[in-house]
């Protein structure tokens, strides 16, 4: 069987799967998938991640014909650990394959032994005996079925023989793997958020403020890719419906890098200038409140705020504002340019609007 590419993968109809039966399982699945993508991006690897299509997650890592294909079946459990017996256990109803290990092997049977792995990922470790040891232990990290002792392999092979009568090839056991991922069921969201925070902080410390919206945007994008079992006729259809890739993550990072700082981020600069001008605490706080009110009015589409924003932005575009080292020096120049009308609002004034527009322009 020739090596599977993204094109030939798109032509295959997915196996019918029930999918996660609770929101918690679904949410865990998506977050773990996001974490794998972020790690690949951090490693500067090209990838295409396909969600809930043939398996919970399918990863093409690399470019073109050289891309390695990995399948991930993501399992959450309240049990203390997995065992070979649990992985081999068959459900009483439904079509073959009926065992967890059989559902993983199905991908090898369908796409051939040229894949990189067919992996079961879980929040809990596997309790088994390695081939190199006589002692049963809790195994962390990724290990293959081929790495297990004969007793554990026998239990798994019997399940695979039942699921694939006459079609199971034990030489493929090095492609079947189990991996415990360090994402606790109660705190996996915080773990992935921490991963995003670290990624953005490495780009620039100021970008940490975008960690939460970045996480929500990525979660929404990944969520939109799940649950679609329709056969994809082309690579373009597959990528549009159920996949994300390195470029998608890079676009999100580009938005972060090119965004204007929000008022919470740039306010300390204004605060320090006001304090140097002799303004007292309450007056400084009132100015901050007016800046926030203007920002909220503009965001909500208030016509007066939008018109004022356009007027100030136009005036700023004619000033060499990057050469000015004081926000209030910039405001003085804006006043000279003719921006002297006060907005018809009690919650903010012209100065607050100019502070916001100047700070957003320079940050």
CSV table of C-alpha atoms in Angstrom, one decimal:
chain,number,residue,atom,x,y,z
A,1,UNK,CA,0.0,0.0,0.0
A,2,UNK,CA,1.5,3.4,-1.0
A,3,UNK,CA,2.2,6.0,1.7
A,4,UNK,CA,-0.8,8.1,2.5
A,5,UNK,CA,-0.7,11.8,1.6
A,6,UNK,CA,-3.1,14.6,2.5
A,7,UNK,CA,-4.8,14.1,-0.9
A,8,UNK,CA,-5.4,10.3,-0.5
A,9,UNK,CA,-6.4,10.8,3.1
A,10,UNK,CA,-9.1,13.3,1.9
A,11,UNK,CA,-10.6,10.6,-0.4
A,12,UNK,CA,-11.3,8.1,2.4
A,13,UNK,CA,-14.7,8.0,4.2
A,14,UNK,CA,-14.3,8.2,8.0
A,15,UNK,CA,-15.2,5.3,10.2
A,16,UNK,CA,-18.4,5.9,12.0
A,17,UNK,CA,-17.6,6.9,15.6
A,18,UNK,CA,-19.8,7.9,18.5
A,19,UNK,CA,-17.4,10.6,19.6
A,20,UNK,CA,-17.1,12.0,23.1
A,21,UNK,CA,-20.3,11.4,25.0
A,22,UNK,CA,-20.0,14.4,27.4
A,23,UNK,CA,-18.9,18.0,27.0
A,24,UNK,CA,-16.1,17.3,29.4
A,25,UNK,CA,-14.6,14.6,27.2
A,26,UNK,CA,-15.1,16.7,24.1
A,27,UNK,CA,-13.5,19.8,25.7
A,28,UNK,CA,-10.5,17.7,26.9
A,29,UNK,CA,-10.1,16.2,23.5
A,30,UNK,CA,-10.0,19.6,21.8
A,31,UNK,CA,-7.6,21.1,24.4
A,32,UNK,CA,-5.2,18.2,24.1
A,33,UNK,CA,-5.3,18.6,20.3
A,34,UNK,CA,-4.6,22.3,20.6
A,35,UNK,CA,-1.6,21.5,22.9
A,36,UNK,CA,-0.1,19.2,20.4
A,37,UNK,CA,-0.5,21.8,17.6
A,38,UNK,CA,1.1,24.5,19.7
A,39,UNK,CA,4.1,22.3,20.5
A,40,UNK,CA,4.6,21.5,16.8
A,41,UNK,CA,4.4,25.3,16.1
A,42,UNK,CA,7.0,26.0,18.8
A,43,UNK,CA,9.2,23.4,17.1
A,44,UNK,CA,8.9,25.3,13.8
A,45,UNK,CA,7.4,22.2,12.1
A,46,UNK,CA,4.9,22.3,9.3
A,47,UNK,CA,1.7,20.4,10.1
A,48,UNK,CA,-2.0,19.9,9.3
A,49,UNK,CA,-4.3,18.9,12.1
A,50,UNK,CA,-7.5,17.2,11.2
A,51,UNK,CA,-10.1,17.1,14.0
A,52,UNK,CA,-12.7,14.3,14.7
A,53,UNK,CA,-12.2,12.8,11.2
A,54,UNK,CA,-11.1,9.2,11.0
A,55,UNK,CA,-10.0,9.7,14.6
A,56,UNK,CA,-10.2,12.3,17.4
A,57,UNK,CA,-7.1,13.9,15.9
A,58,UNK,CA,-5.0,13.2,12.8
A,59,UNK,CA,-1.7,15.0,12.3
A,60,UNK,CA,0.3,15.3,9.1
A,61,UNK,CA,3.7,16.6,10.2
A,62,UNK,CA,6.1,17.7,7.6
A,63,UNK,CA,5.7,18.9,4.0
A,64,UNK,CA,4.2,17.3,0.9
A,65,UNK,CA,5.0,13.6,0.3
A,66,UNK,CA,7.4,13.6,3.2
A,67,UNK,CA,4.7,14.4,5.8
A,68,UNK,CA,4.4,11.8,8.6
A,69,UNK,CA,0.8,10.7,9.4
A,70,UNK,CA,-0.2,10.1,13.1
A,71,UNK,CA,-3.6,9.1,14.4
A,72,UNK,CA,-4.7,10.0,18.0
A,73,UNK,CA,-7.5,8.4,19.9
A,74,UNK,CA,-8.0,10.7,23.0
A,75,UNK,CA,-9.4,9.0,26.1
A,76,UNK,CA,-10.2,10.5,29.5
A,77,UNK,CA,-10.9,8.3,32.5
A,78,UNK,CA,-11.6,8.6,36.2
A,79,UNK,CA,-9.9,5.2,36.8
A,80,UNK,CA,-6.4,5.2,38.4
A,81,UNK,CA,-4.8,3.7,35.3
A,82,UNK,CA,-5.1,1.8,32.1
A,83,UNK,CA,-4.1,-1.8,31.6
A,84,UNK,CA,-3.7,-4.0,28.6
A,85,UNK,CA,-6.9,-5.8,29.6
A,86,UNK,CA,-8.8,-2.6,29.6
A,87,UNK,CA,-7.5,-1.5,26.2
A,88,UNK,CA,-8.4,-5.0,24.8
A,89,UNK,CA,-11.9,-5.0,26.3
A,90,UNK,CA,-14.6,-5.1,23.6
A,91,UNK,CA,-18.0,-3.4,23.7
A,92,UNK,CA,-21.0,-5.8,23.3
A,93,UNK,CA,-22.7,-3.8,20.5
A,94,UNK,CA,-21.7,-2.1,17.3
A,95,UNK,CA,-19.6,-2.9,14.3
A,96,UNK,CA,-16.0,-4.2,14.4
A,97,UNK,CA,-13.6,-3.1,15.6
A,98,UNK,CA,-15.1,-3.2,19.1
A,99,UNK,CA,-12.0,-2.8,21.3
A,100,UNK,CA,-10.1,0.4,22.0
A,101,UNK,CA,-6.9,-1.0,20.7
A,102,UNK,CA,-8.8,-2.3,17.7
A,103,UNK,CA,-10.1,1.2,16.8
A,104,UNK,CA,-6.5,2.4,16.9
A,105,UNK,CA,-5.3,-0.5,14.6
A,106,UNK,CA,-8.1,0.2,12.2
A,107,UNK,CA,-6.1,3.2,11.0
A,108,UNK,CA,-3.2,1.0,10.2
A,109,UNK,CA,-5.5,-1.5,8.4
A,110,UNK,CA,-7.0,1.3,6.3
A,111,UNK,CA,-4.0,3.5,5.6
A,112,UNK,CA,-1.1,1.0,5.7
A,113,UNK,CA,2.1,0.6,7.7
A,114,UNK,CA,3.7,3.7,6.3
A,115,UNK,CA,2.0,5.8,9.0
A,116,UNK,CA,4.0,7.2,11.9
A,117,UNK,CA,1.8,6.0,14.7
A,118,UNK,CA,-1.7,5.0,15.8
A,119,UNK,CA,-1.8,6.3,19.3
A,120,UNK,CA,-4.1,6.2,22.3
A,121,UNK,CA,-3.7,9.4,24.4
A,122,UNK,CA,-5.0,9.6,27.9
A,123,UNK,CA,-4.9,11.6,31.1
A,124,UNK,CA,-4.0,8.5,33.0
A,125,UNK,CA,-0.9,6.2,32.6
A,126,UNK,CA,-0.7,2.6,31.5
A,127,UNK,CA,0.0,0.0,34.1
A,128,UNK,CA,1.9,-2.7,32.3
A,129,UNK,CA,5.2,-4.6,32.2
A,130,UNK,CA,7.8,-3.5,29.7
A,131,UNK,CA,9.6,-6.1,27.7
A,132,UNK,CA,12.8,-5.0,29.2
A,133,UNK,CA,11.6,-5.6,32.8
A,134,UNK,CA,9.9,-8.3,34.9
A,135,UNK,CA,8.1,-5.7,37.1
A,136,UNK,CA,4.7,-4.2,36.3
A,137,UNK,CA,4.8,-0.4,36.6
A,138,UNK,CA,3.0,2.8,35.7
A,139,UNK,CA,4.3,3.9,32.3
A,140,UNK,CA,4.4,7.6,31.4
A,141,UNK,CA,5.3,9.0,28.0
A,142,UNK,CA,4.8,7.2,24.7
A,143,UNK,CA,5.5,3.5,24.3
A,144,UNK,CA,4.5,1.0,21.7
A,145,UNK,CA,2.7,-2.3,22.0
A,146,UNK,CA,6.0,-3.9,20.8
A,147,UNK,CA,7.7,-2.5,23.9
A,148,UNK,CA,5.4,-4.6,26.3
A,149,UNK,CA,6.0,-8.0,27.8
A,150,UNK,CA,4.6,-11.1,26.1
A,151,UNK,CA,1.6,-11.4,28.6
A,152,UNK,CA,0.4,-7.8,27.9
A,153,UNK,CA,1.0,-8.2,24.1
A,154,UNK,CA,-1.0,-11.5,24.1
A,155,UNK,CA,-4.0,-9.8,25.7
A,156,UNK,CA,-3.9,-7.0,23.1
A,157,UNK,CA,-3.2,-9.4,20.1
A,158,UNK,CA,-6.2,-11.5,21.1
A,159,UNK,CA,-8.5,-8.5,20.9
A,160,UNK,CA,-7.0,-7.5,17.6
A,161,UNK,CA,-7.4,-11.0,16.1
A,162,UNK,CA,-11.1,-10.8,17.1
A,163,UNK,CA,-11.5,-7.4,15.5
A,164,UNK,CA,-9.5,-8.2,12.4
A,165,UNK,CA,-10.0,-11.9,11.8
A,166,UNK,CA,-7.1,-13.1,9.6
A,167,UNK,CA,-6.1,-9.5,8.8
A,168,UNK,CA,-4.1,-8.5,11.9
A,169,UNK,CA,-0.4,-8.3,11.4
A,170,UNK,CA,1.6,-8.5,14.7
A,171,UNK,CA,4.6,-6.9,13.0
A,172,UNK,CA,2.7,-3.6,13.0
A,173,UNK,CA,2.7,-3.5,16.8
A,174,UNK,CA,5.5,-1.0,16.7
A,175,UNK,CA,3.0,1.5,15.2
A,176,UNK,CA,0.4,1.0,17.9
A,177,UNK,CA,1.3,3.2,20.9
A,178,UNK,CA,0.0,4.5,24.2
A,179,UNK,CA,0.9,7.9,25.7
A,180,UNK,CA,-0.1,9.5,28.9
A,181,UNK,CA,-0.3,13.3,28.4
A,182,UNK,CA,0.2,15.5,31.5
A,183,UNK,CA,-3.2,17.3,31.3
A,184,UNK,CA,-5.2,16.7,34.4
A,185,UNK,CA,-9.0,16.4,33.9
A,186,UNK,CA,-9.6,19.2,36.3
A,187,UNK,CA,-7.0,21.7,35.1
A,188,UNK,CA,-6.3,21.0,31.4
A,189,UNK,CA,-7.6,24.4,30.3
A,190,UNK,CA,-5.2,26.2,32.6
A,191,UNK,CA,-2.3,24.0,31.3
A,192,UNK,CA,-3.0,24.9,27.7
A,193,UNK,CA,-3.4,28.5,28.7
A,194,UNK,CA,0.0,28.4,30.3
A,195,UNK,CA,1.4,26.9,27.1
A,196,UNK,CA,-0.1,29.8,25.1
A,197,UNK,CA,1.2,32.4,27.7
A,198,UNK,CA,4.7,31.0,27.4
A,199,UNK,CA,4.5,31.0,23.6
A,200,UNK,CA,3.4,34.7,23.5
A,201,UNK,CA,5.8,35.8,26.2
A,202,UNK,CA,8.7,34.3,24.2
A,203,UNK,CA,7.7,36.6,21.3
A,204,UNK,CA,7.4,39.7,23.6
A,205,UNK,CA,6.4,40.1,27.3
A,206,UNK,CA,3.6,42.6,26.3
A,207,UNK,CA,1.9,39.9,24.3
A,208,UNK,CA,1.0,38.0,27.5
A,209,UNK,CA,-2.1,40.2,27.8
A,210,UNK,CA,-3.5,38.5,24.7
A,211,UNK,CA,-3.2,35.0,26.2
A,212,UNK,CA,-6.9,34.7,27.1
A,213,UNK,CA,-8.4,36.0,23.7
A,214,UNK,CA,-5.8,33.9,21.8
A,215,UNK,CA,-6.9,30.8,23.7
A,216,UNK,CA,-10.5,31.5,23.1
A,217,UNK,CA,-9.9,32.2,19.4
A,218,UNK,CA,-8.0,28.9,19.0
A,219,UNK,CA,-10.6,26.9,21.0
A,220,UNK,CA,-13.3,28.3,18.8
A,221,UNK,CA,-11.4,27.5,15.6
A,222,UNK,CA,-10.7,24.0,16.8
A,223,UNK,CA,-14.3,23.5,17.9
A,224,UNK,CA,-15.6,24.5,14.5
A,225,UNK,CA,-13.6,21.6,13.0
A,226,UNK,CA,-15.2,18.8,15.0
A,227,UNK,CA,-18.1,16.6,14.3
A,228,UNK,CA,-18.1,16.8,10.5
A,229,UNK,CA,-18.0,13.3,9.1
A,230,UNK,CA,-18.8,14.2,5.5
A,231,UNK,CA,-16.4,12.6,2.9
A,232,UNK,CA,-14.0,15.2,1.5
A,233,UNK,CA,-13.7,15.1,-2.2
A,234,UNK,CA,-10.6,17.4,-2.3
A,235,UNK,CA,-7.8,18.5,0.0
A,236,UNK,CA,-9.3,22.0,-0.1
A,237,UNK,CA,-12.7,20.8,1.2
A,238,UNK,CA,-10.9,18.8,4.0
A,239,UNK,CA,-8.8,21.8,5.1
A,240,UNK,CA,-11.8,24.2,5.0
A,241,UNK,CA,-14.1,22.0,7.1
A,242,UNK,CA,-12.1,20.0,9.6
A,243,UNK,CA,-8.5,21.1,9.8
A,244,UNK,CA,-6.1,23.7,11.1
A,245,UNK,CA,-2.4,24.1,10.1
A,246,UNK,CA,0.7,25.9,11.1
A,247,UNK,CA,-0.3,28.9,9.0
A,248,UNK,CA,-3.5,29.3,10.9
A,249,UNK,CA,-1.6,29.5,14.2
A,250,UNK,CA,0.9,31.9,12.6
A,251,UNK,CA,-2.0,34.2,11.5
A,252,UNK,CA,-3.3,34.3,15.0
A,253,UNK,CA,0.1,35.3,16.3
A,254,UNK,CA,0.4,37.9,13.6
A,255,UNK,CA,-2.8,39.5,14.8
A,256,UNK,CA,-1.3,39.6,18.3
A,257,UNK,CA,1.9,41.1,17.1
A,258,UNK,CA,0.2,43.8,15.1
A,259,UNK,CA,-2.6,44.8,17.5
A,260,UNK,CA,-2.8,48.0,19.4
A,261,UNK,CA,-2.3,47.6,23.2
A,262,UNK,CA,-5.5,48.0,25.2
A,263,UNK,CA,-6.1,50.7,27.8
A,264,UNK,CA,-5.1,48.5,30.7
A,265,UNK,CA,-1.7,47.9,29.1
A,266,UNK,CA,-0.8,51.4,28.2
A,267,UNK,CA,-2.4,53.3,31.1
A,268,UNK,CA,0.7,53.2,33.4
A,269,UNK,CA,2.5,55.4,30.9
A,270,UNK,CA,-0.3,58.0,31.0
A,271,UNK,CA,-0.5,57.7,34.8
A,272,UNK,CA,3.1,58.5,35.2
A,273,UNK,CA,2.9,61.6,33.0
A,274,UNK,CA,-0.2,62.8,34.9
A,275,UNK,CA,1.6,62.3,38.2
A,276,UNK,CA,4.6,64.3,37.0
A,277,UNK,CA,2.3,67.1,36.0
A,278,UNK,CA,1.2,67.2,39.7
A,279,UNK,CA,-2.2,65.6,39.3
A,280,UNK,CA,-3.5,63.8,42.4
A,281,UNK,CA,-4.9,60.3,42.7
A,282,UNK,CA,-8.6,61.1,42.3
A,283,UNK,CA,-8.1,63.3,39.3
A,284,UNK,CA,-5.9,60.6,37.7
A,285,UNK,CA,-8.6,58.0,38.3
A,286,UNK,CA,-11.2,60.2,36.8
A,287,UNK,CA,-9.1,60.6,33.7
A,288,UNK,CA,-8.7,56.9,33.5
A,289,UNK,CA,-12.4,56.3,33.8
A,290,UNK,CA,-13.1,58.8,31.0
A,291,UNK,CA,-10.6,57.0,28.8
A,292,UNK,CA,-12.3,53.6,29.4
A,293,UNK,CA,-15.7,55.2,28.8
A,294,UNK,CA,-14.6,56.5,25.5
A,295,UNK,CA,-13.1,53.1,24.5
A,296,UNK,CA,-16.4,51.4,25.4
A,297,UNK,CA,-18.5,54.0,23.5
A,298,UNK,CA,-16.4,53.5,20.4
A,299,UNK,CA,-16.5,49.7,20.7
A,300,UNK,CA,-20.3,49.7,21.1
A,301,UNK,CA,-20.6,51.8,17.9
A,302,UNK,CA,-21.7,55.1,19.4
A,303,UNK,CA,-21.8,57.6,16.5
A,304,UNK,CA,-20.3,60.5,18.4
A,305,UNK,CA,-17.4,58.3,19.5
A,306,UNK,CA,-16.8,56.9,16.1
A,307,UNK,CA,-16.9,60.3,14.5
A,308,UNK,CA,-14.5,61.7,17.1
A,309,UNK,CA,-12.2,58.7,16.5
A,310,UNK,CA,-12.1,59.3,12.8
A,311,UNK,CA,-11.4,63.0,13.3
A,312,UNK,CA,-8.5,62.4,15.8
A,313,UNK,CA,-7.1,59.5,13.7
A,314,UNK,CA,-7.0,61.8,10.6
A,315,UNK,CA,-5.2,64.5,12.6
A,316,UNK,CA,-2.7,62.0,14.0
A,317,UNK,CA,-1.9,60.8,10.5
A,318,UNK,CA,-0.5,64.2,9.6
A,319,UNK,CA,1.7,64.4,12.7
A,320,UNK,CA,5.1,62.7,13.1
A,321,UNK,CA,3.8,61.2,16.3
A,322,UNK,CA,6.6,58.6,16.7
A,323,UNK,CA,9.1,61.4,17.2
A,324,UNK,CA,7.1,62.8,20.2
A,325,UNK,CA,8.2,61.4,23.6
A,326,UNK,CA,5.1,62.6,25.6
A,327,UNK,CA,1.5,61.8,25.2
A,328,UNK,CA,0.5,65.3,26.4
A,329,UNK,CA,2.9,66.9,23.9
A,330,UNK,CA,1.1,65.0,21.2
A,331,UNK,CA,-2.3,66.1,22.6
A,332,UNK,CA,-1.0,69.8,22.5
A,333,UNK,CA,-0.2,69.4,18.8
A,334,UNK,CA,-3.6,67.9,18.2
A,335,UNK,CA,-5.3,70.8,19.9
A,336,UNK,CA,-3.4,73.2,17.6
A,337,UNK,CA,-4.6,71.2,14.6
A,338,UNK,CA,-8.2,72.3,15.4
A,339,UNK,CA,-9.6,69.5,17.4
A,340,UNK,CA,-11.3,71.8,19.9
A,341,UNK,CA,-14.9,70.6,20.0
A,342,UNK,CA,-16.0,68.6,23.0
A,343,UNK,CA,-18.1,65.4,22.5
A,344,UNK,CA,-21.8,65.5,23.6
A,345,UNK,CA,-21.1,63.0,26.4
A,346,UNK,CA,-21.0,63.2,30.1
A,347,UNK,CA,-18.8,60.1,30.5
A,348,UNK,CA,-15.8,61.1,28.5
A,349,UNK,CA,-14.2,64.3,27.1
A,350,UNK,CA,-12.0,65.4,24.2
A,351,UNK,CA,-8.8,64.9,26.2
A,352,UNK,CA,-9.7,61.3,27.1
A,353,UNK,CA,-10.5,60.5,23.5
A,354,UNK,CA,-7.1,62.0,22.3
A,355,UNK,CA,-5.2,60.1,25.0
A,356,UNK,CA,-6.8,56.8,23.8
A,357,UNK,CA,-6.2,57.5,20.1
A,358,UNK,CA,-2.6,58.7,20.7
A,359,UNK,CA,-1.6,55.7,22.8
A,360,UNK,CA,-3.2,53.2,20.4
A,361,UNK,CA,-1.3,54.9,17.6
A,362,UNK,CA,2.1,54.6,19.2
A,363,UNK,CA,1.6,51.1,20.7
